Structure formats: structure tokens, C-alpha cells
XYZ file of C-alpha atoms in Angstrom:
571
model
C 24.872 55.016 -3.316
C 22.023 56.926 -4.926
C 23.073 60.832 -5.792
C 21.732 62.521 -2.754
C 18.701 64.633 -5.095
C 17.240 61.510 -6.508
C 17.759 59.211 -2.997
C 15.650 61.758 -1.719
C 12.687 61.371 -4.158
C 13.519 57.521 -4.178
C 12.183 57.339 -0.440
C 9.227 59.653 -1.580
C 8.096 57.550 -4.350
C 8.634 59.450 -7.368
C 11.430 60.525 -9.933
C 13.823 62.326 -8.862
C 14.105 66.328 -10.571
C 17.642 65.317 -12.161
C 19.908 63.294 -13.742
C 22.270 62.516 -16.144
C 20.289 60.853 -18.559
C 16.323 60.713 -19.282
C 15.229 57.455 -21.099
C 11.874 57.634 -22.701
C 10.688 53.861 -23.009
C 11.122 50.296 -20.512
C 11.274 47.956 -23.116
C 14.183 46.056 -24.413
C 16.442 49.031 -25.979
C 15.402 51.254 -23.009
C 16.348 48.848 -20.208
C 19.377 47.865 -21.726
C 20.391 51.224 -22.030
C 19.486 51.415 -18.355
C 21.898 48.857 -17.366
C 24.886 49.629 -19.847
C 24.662 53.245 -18.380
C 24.277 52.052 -14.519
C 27.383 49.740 -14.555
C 29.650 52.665 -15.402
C 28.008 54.604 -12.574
C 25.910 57.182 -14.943
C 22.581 58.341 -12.674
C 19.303 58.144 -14.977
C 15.600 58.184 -14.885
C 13.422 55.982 -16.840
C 10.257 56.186 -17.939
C 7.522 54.373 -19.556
C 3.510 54.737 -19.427
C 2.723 50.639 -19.245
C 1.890 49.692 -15.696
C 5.312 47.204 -16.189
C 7.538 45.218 -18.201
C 5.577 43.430 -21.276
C 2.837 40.816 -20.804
C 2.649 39.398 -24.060
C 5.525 37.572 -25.838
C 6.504 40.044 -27.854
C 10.104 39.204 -29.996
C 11.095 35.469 -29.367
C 14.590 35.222 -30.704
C 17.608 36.231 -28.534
C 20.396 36.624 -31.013
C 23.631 34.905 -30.141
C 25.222 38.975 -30.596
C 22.397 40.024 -28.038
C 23.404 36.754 -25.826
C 27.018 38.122 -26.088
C 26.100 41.264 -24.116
C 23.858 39.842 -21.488
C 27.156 37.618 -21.086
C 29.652 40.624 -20.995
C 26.876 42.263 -18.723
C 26.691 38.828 -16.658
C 23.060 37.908 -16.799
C 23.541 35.316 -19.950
C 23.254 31.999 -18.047
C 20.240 33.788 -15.957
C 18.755 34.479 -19.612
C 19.003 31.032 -20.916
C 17.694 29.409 -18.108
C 14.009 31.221 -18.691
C 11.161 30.578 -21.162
C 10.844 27.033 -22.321
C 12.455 23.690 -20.435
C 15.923 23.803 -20.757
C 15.844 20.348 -22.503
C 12.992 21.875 -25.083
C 14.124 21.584 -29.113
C 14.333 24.941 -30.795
C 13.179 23.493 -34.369
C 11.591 25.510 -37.027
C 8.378 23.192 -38.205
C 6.531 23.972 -41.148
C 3.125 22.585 -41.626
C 0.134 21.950 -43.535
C -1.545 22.691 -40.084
C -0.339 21.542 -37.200
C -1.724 18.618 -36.866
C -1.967 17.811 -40.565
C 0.835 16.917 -42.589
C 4.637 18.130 -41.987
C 6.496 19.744 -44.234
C 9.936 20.697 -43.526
C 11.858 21.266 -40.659
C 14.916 22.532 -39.123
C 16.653 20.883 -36.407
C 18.475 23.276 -33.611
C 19.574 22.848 -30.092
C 18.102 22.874 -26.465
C 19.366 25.491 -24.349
C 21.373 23.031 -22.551
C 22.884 21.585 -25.629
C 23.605 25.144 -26.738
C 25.522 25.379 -23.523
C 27.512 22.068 -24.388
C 28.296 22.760 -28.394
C 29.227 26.469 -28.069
C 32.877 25.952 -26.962
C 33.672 23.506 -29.538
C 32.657 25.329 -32.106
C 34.599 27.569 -34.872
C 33.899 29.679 -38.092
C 31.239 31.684 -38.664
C 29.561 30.403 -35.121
C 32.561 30.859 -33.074
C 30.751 32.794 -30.633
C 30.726 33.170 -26.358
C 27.312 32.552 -26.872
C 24.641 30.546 -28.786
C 21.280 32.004 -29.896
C 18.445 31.657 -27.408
C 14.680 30.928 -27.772
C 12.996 33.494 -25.293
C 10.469 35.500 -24.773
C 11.086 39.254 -25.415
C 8.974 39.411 -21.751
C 11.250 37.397 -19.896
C 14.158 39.206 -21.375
C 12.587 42.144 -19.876
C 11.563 41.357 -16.514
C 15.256 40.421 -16.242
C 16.660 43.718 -17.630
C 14.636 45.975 -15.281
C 15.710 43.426 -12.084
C 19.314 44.181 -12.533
C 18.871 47.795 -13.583
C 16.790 48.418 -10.099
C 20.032 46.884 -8.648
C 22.113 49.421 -9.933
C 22.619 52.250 -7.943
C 21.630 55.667 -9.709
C 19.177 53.895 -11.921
C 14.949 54.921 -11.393
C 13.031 52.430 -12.948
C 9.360 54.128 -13.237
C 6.375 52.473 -14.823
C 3.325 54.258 -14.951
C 5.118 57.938 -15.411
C 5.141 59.020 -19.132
C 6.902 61.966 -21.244
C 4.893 64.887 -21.517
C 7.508 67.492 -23.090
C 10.714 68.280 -23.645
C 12.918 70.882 -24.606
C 16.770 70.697 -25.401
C 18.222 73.776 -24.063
C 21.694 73.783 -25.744
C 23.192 72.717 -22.411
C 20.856 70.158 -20.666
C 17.586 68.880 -21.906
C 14.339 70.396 -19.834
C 11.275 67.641 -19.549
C 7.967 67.168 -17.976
C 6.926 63.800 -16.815
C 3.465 62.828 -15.624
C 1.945 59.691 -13.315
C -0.385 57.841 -15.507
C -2.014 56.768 -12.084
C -3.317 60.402 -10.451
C -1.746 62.874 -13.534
C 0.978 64.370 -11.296
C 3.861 66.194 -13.279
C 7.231 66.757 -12.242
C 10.090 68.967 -14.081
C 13.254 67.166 -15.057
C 16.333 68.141 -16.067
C 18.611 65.996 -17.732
C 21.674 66.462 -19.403
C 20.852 63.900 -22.187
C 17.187 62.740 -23.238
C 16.990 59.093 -25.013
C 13.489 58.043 -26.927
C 13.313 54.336 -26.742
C 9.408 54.762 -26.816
C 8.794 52.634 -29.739
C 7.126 53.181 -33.356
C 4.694 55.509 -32.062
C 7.610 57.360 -30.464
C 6.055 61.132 -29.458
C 10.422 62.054 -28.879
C 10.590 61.539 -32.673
C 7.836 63.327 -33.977
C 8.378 66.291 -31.868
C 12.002 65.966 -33.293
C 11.030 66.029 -36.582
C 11.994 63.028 -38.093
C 10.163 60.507 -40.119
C 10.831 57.156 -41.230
C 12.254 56.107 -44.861
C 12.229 53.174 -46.838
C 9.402 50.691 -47.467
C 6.236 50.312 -46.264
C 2.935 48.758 -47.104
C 4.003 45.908 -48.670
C 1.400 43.165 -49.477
C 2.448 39.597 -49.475
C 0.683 36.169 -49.005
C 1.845 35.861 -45.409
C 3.785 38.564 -43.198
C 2.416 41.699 -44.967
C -0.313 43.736 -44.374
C -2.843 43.215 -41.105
C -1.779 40.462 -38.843
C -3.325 39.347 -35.857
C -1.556 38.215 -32.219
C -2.797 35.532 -29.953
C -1.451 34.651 -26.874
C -2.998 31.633 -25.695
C -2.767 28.426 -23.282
C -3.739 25.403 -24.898
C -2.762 22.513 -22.583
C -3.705 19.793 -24.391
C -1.839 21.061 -27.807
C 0.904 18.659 -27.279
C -1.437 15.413 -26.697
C -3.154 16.250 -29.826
C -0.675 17.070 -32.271
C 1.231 14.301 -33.594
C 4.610 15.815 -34.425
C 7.642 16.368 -31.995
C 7.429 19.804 -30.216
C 9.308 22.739 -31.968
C 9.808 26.343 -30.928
C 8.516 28.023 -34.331
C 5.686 26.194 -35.569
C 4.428 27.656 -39.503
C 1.343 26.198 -40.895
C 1.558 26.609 -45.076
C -2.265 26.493 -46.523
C -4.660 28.311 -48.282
C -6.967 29.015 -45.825
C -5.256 29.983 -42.298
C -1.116 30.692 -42.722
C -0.107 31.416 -39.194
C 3.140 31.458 -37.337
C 3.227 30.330 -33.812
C 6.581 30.550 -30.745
C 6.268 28.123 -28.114
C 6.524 30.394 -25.034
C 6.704 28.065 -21.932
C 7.442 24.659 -23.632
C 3.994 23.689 -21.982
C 0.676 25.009 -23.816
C 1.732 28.696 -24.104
C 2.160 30.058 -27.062
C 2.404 33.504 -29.674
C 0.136 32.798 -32.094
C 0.056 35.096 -35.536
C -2.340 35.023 -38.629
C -2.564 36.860 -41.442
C -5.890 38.112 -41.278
C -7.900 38.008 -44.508
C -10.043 41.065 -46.171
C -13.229 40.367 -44.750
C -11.367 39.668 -40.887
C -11.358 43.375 -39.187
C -9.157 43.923 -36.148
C -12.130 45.797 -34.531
C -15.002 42.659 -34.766
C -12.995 40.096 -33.462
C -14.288 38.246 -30.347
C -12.537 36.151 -28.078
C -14.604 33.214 -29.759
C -13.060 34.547 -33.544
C -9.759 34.590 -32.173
C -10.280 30.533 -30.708
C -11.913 29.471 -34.402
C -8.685 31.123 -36.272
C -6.473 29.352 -33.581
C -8.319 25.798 -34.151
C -8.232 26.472 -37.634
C -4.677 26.513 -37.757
C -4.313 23.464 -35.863
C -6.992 21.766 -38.044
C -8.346 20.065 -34.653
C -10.470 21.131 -32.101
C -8.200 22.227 -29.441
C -9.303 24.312 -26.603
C -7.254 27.245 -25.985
C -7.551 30.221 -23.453
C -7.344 33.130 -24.761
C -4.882 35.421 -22.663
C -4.490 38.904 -25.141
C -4.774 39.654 -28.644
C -4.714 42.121 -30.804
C -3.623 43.586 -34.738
C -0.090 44.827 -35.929
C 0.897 45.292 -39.197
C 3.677 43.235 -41.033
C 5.184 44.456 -44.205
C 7.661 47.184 -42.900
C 11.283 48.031 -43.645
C 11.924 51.376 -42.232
C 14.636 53.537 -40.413
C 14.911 57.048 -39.788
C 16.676 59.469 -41.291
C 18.391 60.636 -38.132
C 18.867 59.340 -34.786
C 20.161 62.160 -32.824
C 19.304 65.960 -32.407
C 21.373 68.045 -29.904
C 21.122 66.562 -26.691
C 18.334 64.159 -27.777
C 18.865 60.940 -29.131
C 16.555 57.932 -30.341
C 16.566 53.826 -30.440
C 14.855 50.703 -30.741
C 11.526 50.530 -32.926
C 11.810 55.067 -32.606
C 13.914 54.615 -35.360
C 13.473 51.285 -37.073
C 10.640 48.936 -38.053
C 11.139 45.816 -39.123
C 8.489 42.586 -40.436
C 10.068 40.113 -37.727
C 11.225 37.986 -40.114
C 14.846 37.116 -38.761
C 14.069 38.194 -35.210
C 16.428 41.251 -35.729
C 14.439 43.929 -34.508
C 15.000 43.347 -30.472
C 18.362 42.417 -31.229
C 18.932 45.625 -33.508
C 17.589 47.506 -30.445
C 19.964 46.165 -27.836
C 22.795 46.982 -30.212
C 21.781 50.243 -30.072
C 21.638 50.377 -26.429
C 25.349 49.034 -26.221
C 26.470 51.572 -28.500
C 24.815 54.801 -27.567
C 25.299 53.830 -23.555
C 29.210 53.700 -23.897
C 29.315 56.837 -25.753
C 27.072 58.449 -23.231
C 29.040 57.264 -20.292
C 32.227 58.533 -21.811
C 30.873 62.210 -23.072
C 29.759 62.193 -19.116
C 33.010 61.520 -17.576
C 34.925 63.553 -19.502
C 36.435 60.647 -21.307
C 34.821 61.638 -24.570
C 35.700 64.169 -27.182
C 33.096 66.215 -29.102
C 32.674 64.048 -31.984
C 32.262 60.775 -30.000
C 28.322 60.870 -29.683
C 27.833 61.927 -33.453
C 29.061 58.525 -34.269
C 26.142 56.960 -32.691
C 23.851 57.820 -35.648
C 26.912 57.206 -37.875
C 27.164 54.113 -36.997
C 24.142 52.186 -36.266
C 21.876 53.989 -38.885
C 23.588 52.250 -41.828
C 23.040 49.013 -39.904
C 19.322 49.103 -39.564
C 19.311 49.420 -42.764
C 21.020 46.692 -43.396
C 19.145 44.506 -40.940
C 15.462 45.964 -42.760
C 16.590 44.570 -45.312
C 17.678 41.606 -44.533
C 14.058 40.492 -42.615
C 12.504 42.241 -45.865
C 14.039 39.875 -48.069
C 13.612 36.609 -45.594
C 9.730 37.853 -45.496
C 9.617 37.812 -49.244
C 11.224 34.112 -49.270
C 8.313 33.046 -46.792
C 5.610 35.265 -48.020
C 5.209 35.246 -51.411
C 5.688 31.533 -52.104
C 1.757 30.337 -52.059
C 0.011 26.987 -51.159
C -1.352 25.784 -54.016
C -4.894 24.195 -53.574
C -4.163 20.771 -53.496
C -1.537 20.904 -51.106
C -3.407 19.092 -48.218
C -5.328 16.791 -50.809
C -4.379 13.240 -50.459
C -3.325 11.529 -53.258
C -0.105 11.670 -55.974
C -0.587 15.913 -56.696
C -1.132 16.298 -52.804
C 2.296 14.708 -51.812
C 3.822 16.239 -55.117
C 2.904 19.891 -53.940
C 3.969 18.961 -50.203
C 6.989 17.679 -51.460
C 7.963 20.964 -53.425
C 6.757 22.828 -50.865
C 8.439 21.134 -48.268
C 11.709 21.770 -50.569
C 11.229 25.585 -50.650
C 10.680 25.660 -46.547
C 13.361 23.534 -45.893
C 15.799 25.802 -47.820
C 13.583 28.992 -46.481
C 14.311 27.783 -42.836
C 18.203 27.492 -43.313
C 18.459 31.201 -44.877
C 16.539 32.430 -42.247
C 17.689 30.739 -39.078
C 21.095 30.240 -39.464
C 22.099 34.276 -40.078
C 25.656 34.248 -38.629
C 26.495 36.886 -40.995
C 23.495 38.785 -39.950
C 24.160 38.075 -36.006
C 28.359 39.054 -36.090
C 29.183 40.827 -39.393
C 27.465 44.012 -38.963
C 29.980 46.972 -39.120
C 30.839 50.462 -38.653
C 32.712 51.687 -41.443
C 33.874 55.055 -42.213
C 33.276 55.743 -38.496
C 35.857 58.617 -37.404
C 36.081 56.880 -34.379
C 37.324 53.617 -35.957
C 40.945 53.775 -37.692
C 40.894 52.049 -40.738
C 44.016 49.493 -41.771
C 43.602 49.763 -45.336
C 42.268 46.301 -45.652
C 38.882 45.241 -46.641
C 36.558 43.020 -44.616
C 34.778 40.116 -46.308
C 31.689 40.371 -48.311
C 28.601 40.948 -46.032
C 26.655 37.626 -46.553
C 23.714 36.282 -44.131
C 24.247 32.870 -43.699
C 28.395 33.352 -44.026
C 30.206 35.028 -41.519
C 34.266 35.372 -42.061
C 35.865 35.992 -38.697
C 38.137 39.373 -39.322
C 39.823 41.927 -37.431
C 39.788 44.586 -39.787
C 38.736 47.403 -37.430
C 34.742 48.457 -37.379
C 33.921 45.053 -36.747
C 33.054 42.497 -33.907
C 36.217 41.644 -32.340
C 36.862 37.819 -33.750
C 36.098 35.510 -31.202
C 38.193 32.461 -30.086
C 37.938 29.807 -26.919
C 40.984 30.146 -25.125
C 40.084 26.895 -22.795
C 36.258 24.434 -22.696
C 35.107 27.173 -20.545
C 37.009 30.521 -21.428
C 36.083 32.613 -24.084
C 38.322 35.687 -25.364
C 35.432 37.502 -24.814
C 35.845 37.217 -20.947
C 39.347 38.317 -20.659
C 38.334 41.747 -22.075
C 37.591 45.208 -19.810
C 34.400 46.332 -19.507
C 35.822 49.654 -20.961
C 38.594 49.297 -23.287
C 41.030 46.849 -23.878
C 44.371 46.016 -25.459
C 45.094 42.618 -27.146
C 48.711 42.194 -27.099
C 49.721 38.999 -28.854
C 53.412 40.127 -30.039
C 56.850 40.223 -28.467
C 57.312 43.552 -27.862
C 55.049 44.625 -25.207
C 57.027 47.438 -24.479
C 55.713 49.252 -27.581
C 52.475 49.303 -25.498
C 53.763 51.089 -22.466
C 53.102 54.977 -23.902
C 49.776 53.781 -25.569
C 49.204 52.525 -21.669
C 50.479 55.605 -20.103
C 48.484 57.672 -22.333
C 45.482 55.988 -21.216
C 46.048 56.455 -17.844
C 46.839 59.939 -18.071
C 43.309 60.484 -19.898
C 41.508 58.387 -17.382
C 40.922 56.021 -20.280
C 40.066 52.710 -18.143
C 42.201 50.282 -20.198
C 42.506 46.860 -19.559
C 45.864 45.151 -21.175
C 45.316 41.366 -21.493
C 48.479 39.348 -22.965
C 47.906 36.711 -24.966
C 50.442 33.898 -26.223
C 48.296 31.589 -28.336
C 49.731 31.776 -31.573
C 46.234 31.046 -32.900
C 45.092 34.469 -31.314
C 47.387 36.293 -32.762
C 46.914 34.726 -36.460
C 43.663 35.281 -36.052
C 43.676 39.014 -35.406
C 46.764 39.508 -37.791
C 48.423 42.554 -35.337
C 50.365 42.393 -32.159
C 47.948 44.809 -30.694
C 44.426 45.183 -31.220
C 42.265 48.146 -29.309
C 38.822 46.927 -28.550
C 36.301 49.622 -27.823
C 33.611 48.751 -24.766
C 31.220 47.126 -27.559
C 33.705 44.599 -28.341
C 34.500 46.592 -32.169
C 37.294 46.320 -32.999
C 38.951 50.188 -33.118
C 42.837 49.708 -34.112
C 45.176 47.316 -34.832
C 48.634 47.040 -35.807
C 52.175 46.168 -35.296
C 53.407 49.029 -33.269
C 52.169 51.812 -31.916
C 53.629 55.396 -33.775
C 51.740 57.814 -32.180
C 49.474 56.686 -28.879
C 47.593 60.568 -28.026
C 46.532 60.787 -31.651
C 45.273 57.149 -31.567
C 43.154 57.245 -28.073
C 42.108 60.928 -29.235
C 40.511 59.377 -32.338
C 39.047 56.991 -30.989
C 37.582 58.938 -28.287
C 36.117 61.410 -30.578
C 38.547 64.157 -30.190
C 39.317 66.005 -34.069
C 42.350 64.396 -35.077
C 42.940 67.925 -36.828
C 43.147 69.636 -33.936
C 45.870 67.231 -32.125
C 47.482 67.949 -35.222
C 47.816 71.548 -34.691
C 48.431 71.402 -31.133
């Protein structure tokens, strides 16, 4: 059931005049947020100024982290099964155009082998979830269906953020229809800006992005130019097997291009060259860069375009003011090399909407929503630099001249070429490290063990339940992941012999209204794995505490509900 004030604008039409929280933004960080908040029954309004979810492709890479969530959230197989045919190869293909020579590529899996190779796998891809090839607008369309199913959650396109004001104990906003300029007051007792790099929350908070910007490379830095086209005939003329990210490497026309639909759509993206202005291009331009890519003739329809700018690594130097908070590109841009923007902005989502929900419900101390900037600030920074460095790899190595000649010093420079791809692709595309082993150290809402994880590599990621980090991820049967067995909330592994060492921890909970769930688990290989009998797993699947007993169970929910372990010291 709706909260009676905003069922009552519901049937009118518009946004209701409260609500717990006020999300500035509908794409992927804002939606999410939407539904993380929803499922543990928090009311809130959303609002964004497009007409609807995104039209063009957008991000293309669904991290298998990101997959993970929609999983825990119960939407992953629904997310697989959109975008390209299910049977459709995910390869990264580099070429001198596409339908000249190819250079390099790397091989991964169909959706539905993803679905068949996932259980058996172990290591740094031990994982619920494989990555997935999709459109950032699919992913969205499916995030605002199943927040609109939630009850308490107003989805409202066409409304946008007009002002705000944090009044120390609620937030005070004006909203206003795009469609006749109507304005309504709300009051909210939280205000979220997921509204992107242009984000008018974080400029009217004061905050400005740090680290780099402006770099100039080859390829992915500086003025780029988006395509989204249908070019039906594509596959008939190019004579390579299909792949999802298709790079052409010359010196005339580098481009990137995502397969969107597996049959003629497609994202394409040029680097545009000095004497190619954003403003001049015609739809006829647009088709010649296209073609020139292809180094063919193909007819293409030319659906939207337009310039962005590659060549960023930046992050804010706050995300959270008072009652106001921020998330998604509002506080970090990256060059998409990796694909870890979205992804980064869902991560957000899970972590801030958790928090949120908790603070709400009274299940939340006063330091438990301070940690939200605490925590995932230092890892956009991390993941900016991690796309930084994969967009140096790919965009300062040039095509020499000769490098679609034919002859001995064509093949030579296709062959080294080919060499630096090959090895380009690999660093890029297979980022376990990047996808599991960010981490949230020095948190004061994580309790550290004294040990150390393992070095933070991209392409390397060491399973470990060292608390701040994903909680290490094992198959318990072909079809049961240890993921599934956990509480929505929080949940307790124990994988000892002396449960009843739980039972005040348990108690404790309960007498907090701390929704725990306590899962027992026998497999010795559990247990090695997460070196404790008990392990506390926060609802973001971190790891919080571990440990062999359990001394002193108020102190250790209080701190990891955000209560000052000073003060239950005193008291």
C-alpha cells in the first residue's frame, strides 16, 4: 500500500508533497536507488526532466558485481535475457576497419554460455554471476518496471528539480512539470542527486570535481562523437564473425562500436578530428564517418547522435552535505574505458540505499550515513583510475601509416599491432580485480581483524574475507550460490561448532530490530574459505566482522550500525 498522502496524488497524476526520500535523476544510479530503497518499504519520489528512461545505448557493459545485485534484487535472469540473441558472442574485435583486415581478438561467452560456465567456475571469477553485454537502456527500462511495482515508489519523468533547501531536519524542494511548468513543494527527509555530470544538486552544494581532465590522446580523449545507427546489411558485408565490441585501429577513422541488438543496431563512437565540429555535422557526415570506419559502403540509418568528451578521470571531493547526498556521474566521470562508470553508479546505489533505509527505521546510528562518502569516494577513485590507465593502453598506441598497406611492412605493423591489442583486450576485459576487489577500509562501520587483504590488482582477484570486502563467493550446489542463502538485510555465516556463541549476537539483533538472517553452513570448504566460524555480512554483501567467537555482541551490531563505539563504552 501507497502512504495515504502520496496515494492520493498518485490517482491525481502528480508527485505526491512528501516522502522519505527525494531522488534527483532516472538513470541507472537513480533507479537503482529507487528499488534498493522500495524493497525495504522506504516511500520516495523520483524525478528526472527526460520524457523517459534512455533512448540511446548509453554504457554497454553490465559488470558481473552489478549482475550480482540485479540477482540479489531478483531481476538478473530478466537482465540477461535482453539486448543481443542470447546465443550472440561477446568478443572484443580489433580492426583495421571492419571490413578490412583483423587484428586481434578476444574470445568471451554468449549469455547462455555465461549461464552454463558460471557455476563451475572458481578463483578470481567465482562469482553468482557472469558479466553481461547490455545496453545501459535496457538496463533501465527494467529498473524503473520493478521500481513502479514497488509500493511507495513515484517514478516521474518529465518533472525536474527546481530548488532545494536542507533545513537541518528534512530537506525542503520545488519540483516543476517540464510539460505545462507546474511546481509543487516537497518535503523530504533525505534529498539524493543522481542527476548526472551536469548535476544542478552539486553545484548548488558546492562541490567540484578533482583529478584529471582534458587529457588528449590518439583515441578516447578529447571530442568524440556518438552514433546510433541500424545498418541491416552490416553483417552480410563484413567478413569477420560478429563480436559485441568492434575497434577499428587506423590512421584515418579510429572508432569503437557495441553491437546493441545482435541484428544491425549498433553504438557507434569516433574520435572526431580538428577540423570535425560537433555543431556542422549532418546526418549525411555522421553516415560518411560510419562508412568510413567500415571501409565499405554500408547503408546505415541514422537514429541519434551527438558529441561527448572522453579524456576524464574525476570524482568529487564530497558526496554528502547534511541531509543531501550525491551519486552516479554527480560525483564521478570516467573515459568508459572498462565500462566502470554504470557499474560504479549502481554500487553507489546499493550502498547509500541500505544506509538510508536503516537511518529511516531507526536501525541506524548517527555515524552510519557518513560512511557513505567514506566509503565509496576512495573507490571512484580507484575505478578513474583504473579506465584512465586502460584508455592510455588503447589510446596512445598509434597506427602507423602502413598498417593497412599490403605487402611484408603492412602485415609486420598488423602483426605488432595485433600483439599490443591482443594483450590490450585481456587487461581490459578480464578486470576481476576491478569487478570484486574494491573495498572499504578504515570504514568505522567495518571492524577490522588485523589482517591485510591482497594487493589490489585488475586482472587478479584473491578471494578474502578480511572484513571491508565482497563477501567471498562459493557454489554450494550446480545451481546454488552462497550468495542466495544470505538475508536481504544482514546475515550471519556460521560455519563452526559452537553455534551457541551466536545466540546473544542473535538476541541482540532482535532486540534492536536488526533483521538478521542466521544461515548454517557445514561445508568445510566454506568455512576455510572465510577463515572464522562466524562472519557478519552487511546488506551489500561486505563483509563487516568475522571471528571465532563473539566477546561482546551490543558493541559489535552498534559499530556496525553506526552507533560511537565510545559512547557504548561509557554507557
Amino acid at each position: 500500500m501507497l502512504p495515504s498522502y502520496m496515494a492520493d496524488r498518485e490517482e491525481m497524476g502528480m508527485p505526491a508533497e512528501c516522502c522519505s526520500v527525494l531522488i534527483v535523476g532516472g538513470g541507472p544510479c537513480g533507479l537503482m536507488l529507487a528499488n534498493e530503497l522500495g524493497r525495504r518499504g522506504i516511500d520516495a519520489i523520483l524525478v528526472d526532466a527526460k520524457p523517459t528512461t534512455a533512448f540511446n545505448p548509453q554504457a554497454n557493459a553490465t559488470q558481473a558485481r552489478t549482475m550480482e545485485h540485479f540477482r540479489r534484487l531478483g531481476f538478473a535472469d530478466e537482465i540477461r535475457a535482453l539486448g543481443m540473441p542470447a546465443e550472440f558472442p561477446t568478443d572484443i574485435a580489433y580492426f583495421t576497419r571492419y571490413a578490412g583486415h583483423e587484428l586481434a581478438r578476444y574470445k568471451l561467452p554468449s549469455a547462455n554460455q555465461a549461464r552454463a560456465q558460471v557455476s563451475g567456475l572458481s578463483g578470481s571469477w567465482s562469482a553468482a554471476e557472469l558479466p553481461h553485454r547490455v545496453s545501459q537502456k535496457y538496463v533501465e527500462a527494467t529498473l524503473r518496471t520493478h521500481a513502479e511495482e514497488l509500493p511507495g515508489i513515484s517514478v516521474n519523468y518529465s518533472w525536474k528539480l527546481v530548488s532545494f533547501h536542507d533545513a537541518d531536519s528534512h530537506v525542503d524542494a520545488v519540483i516543476e512539470s517540464v510539460a505545462d511548468g507546474q511546481r509543487k513543494e516537497v518535503t523530504a527527509k533525505y534529498l539524493v542527486g543522481a542527476d548526472g555530470p551536469r548535476s544542478m544538486v552539486r553545484d548548488q552544494l558546492g562541490f567540484s570535481y578533482q583529478g584529471e581532465t582534458g587529457i588528449i590522446r590518439d583515441f578516447m580523449g578529447g571530442q568524440m562523437y556518438a552514433i546510433y545507427l541500424r545498418a541491416v546489411e552490416f553483417y552480410d558485408l563484413v567478413p569477420h564473425p560478429p563480436a559485441w565490441m568492434n575497434v577499428t585501429f587506423n590512421a584515418d577513422r579510429r572508432a569503437f562500436m557495441t553491437a546493441v541488438d545482435g541484428k544491425g543496431e549498433f553504438a557507434f563512437h569516433t574520435q572526431l578530428r580538428a577540423h570535425e565540429h560537433p555543431d556542422t555535422i549532418t546526418d549525411n557526415d555522421a553516415l560518411a564517418m560510419f562508412q568510413a570506419a567500415v571501409g565499405a559502403p554500408v547503408q546505415a540509418e541514422i537514429l541519434s547522435r551527438g558529441s561527448w568528451t572522453a579524456g576524464h578521470a574525476l570524482v568529487t571531493d564530497h558526496f554528502q552535505k547534511g541531509r543531501v547526498f550525491l551519486g552516479g556521474d554527480a560525483v564521478h566521470l570516467f573515459t568508459p574505458t572498462g565500462g566502470l562508470g554504470y557499474n560504479t553508479a549502481i554500487e553507489d546505489a546499493v550502498n547509500l540505499g541500505w544506509k538510508l533505509a536503516a537511518t529511516l527505521k531507526g536501525q541506524g546510528g548517527p555515524d552510519l550515513l557518513a560512511t557513505y562518502e567514506v566509503e565509496r569516494r576512495p573507490v571512484a577513485v580507484r575505478n578513474t583510475g583504473y579506465a584512465r590507465r586502460f584508455a592510455d593502453s588503447l589510446g596512445l598506441f598509434l597506427p602507423v601509416p602502413e598498417i593497412e598497406d599490403d605487402g611484408p611492412k603492412g602485415a609486420k605493423a598488423r602483426e605488432i599491432a595485433g600483439a599490443h591489442l591482443e594483450s590490450h583486450a585481456r587487461a581490459e576485459f578480464n578486470i576481476p580485480g576491478v569487478t570484486f576487489g574494491g573495498r572499504y577500509d578504515g570504514s568505522t562501520i567495518v571492524i577490522a581483524d588485523g589482517t591485510q587483504p591482497p594487493p589490489d590488482t585488475a586482472n587478479l582477484y584473491v578471494p578474502t574475507a578480511c572484513p571491508g570486502g565482497r563477501a567471498p563467493h562459493i557454489w554450494l550446489d550446480q545451481n546454488k550460490s552462497l550468495f542466495d542463502v544470505f538475508g536481504f538485510e544482514w546475515t550471519l555465516l556460521r560455519m563452526g561448532h559452537d553455534n551457541a556463541a551466536s545466540s546473544a549476537l542473535i538476541s541482540a539483533a532482535r532486540t534492536s530490530s536488526i533483521e538478521l538472517e542466521v544461515v548454517d553452513i557445514a561445508e568445510p570448504a566454506v568455512r576455510e574459505l572465510y577463515e572464522a566460524d562466524f562472519a557478519l555480512i552487511r546488506p551489500d554483501q561486505i563483509v563487516a566482522w568475522r571471528g571465532n567467537s563473539v566477546p561482546d555482541p551490543g558493541r559489535l551490531l552498534a559499530t556496525v550500525t553506526g552507533y560511537a563505539v565510545d559512547i557504548l563504552a561509557k554507557a
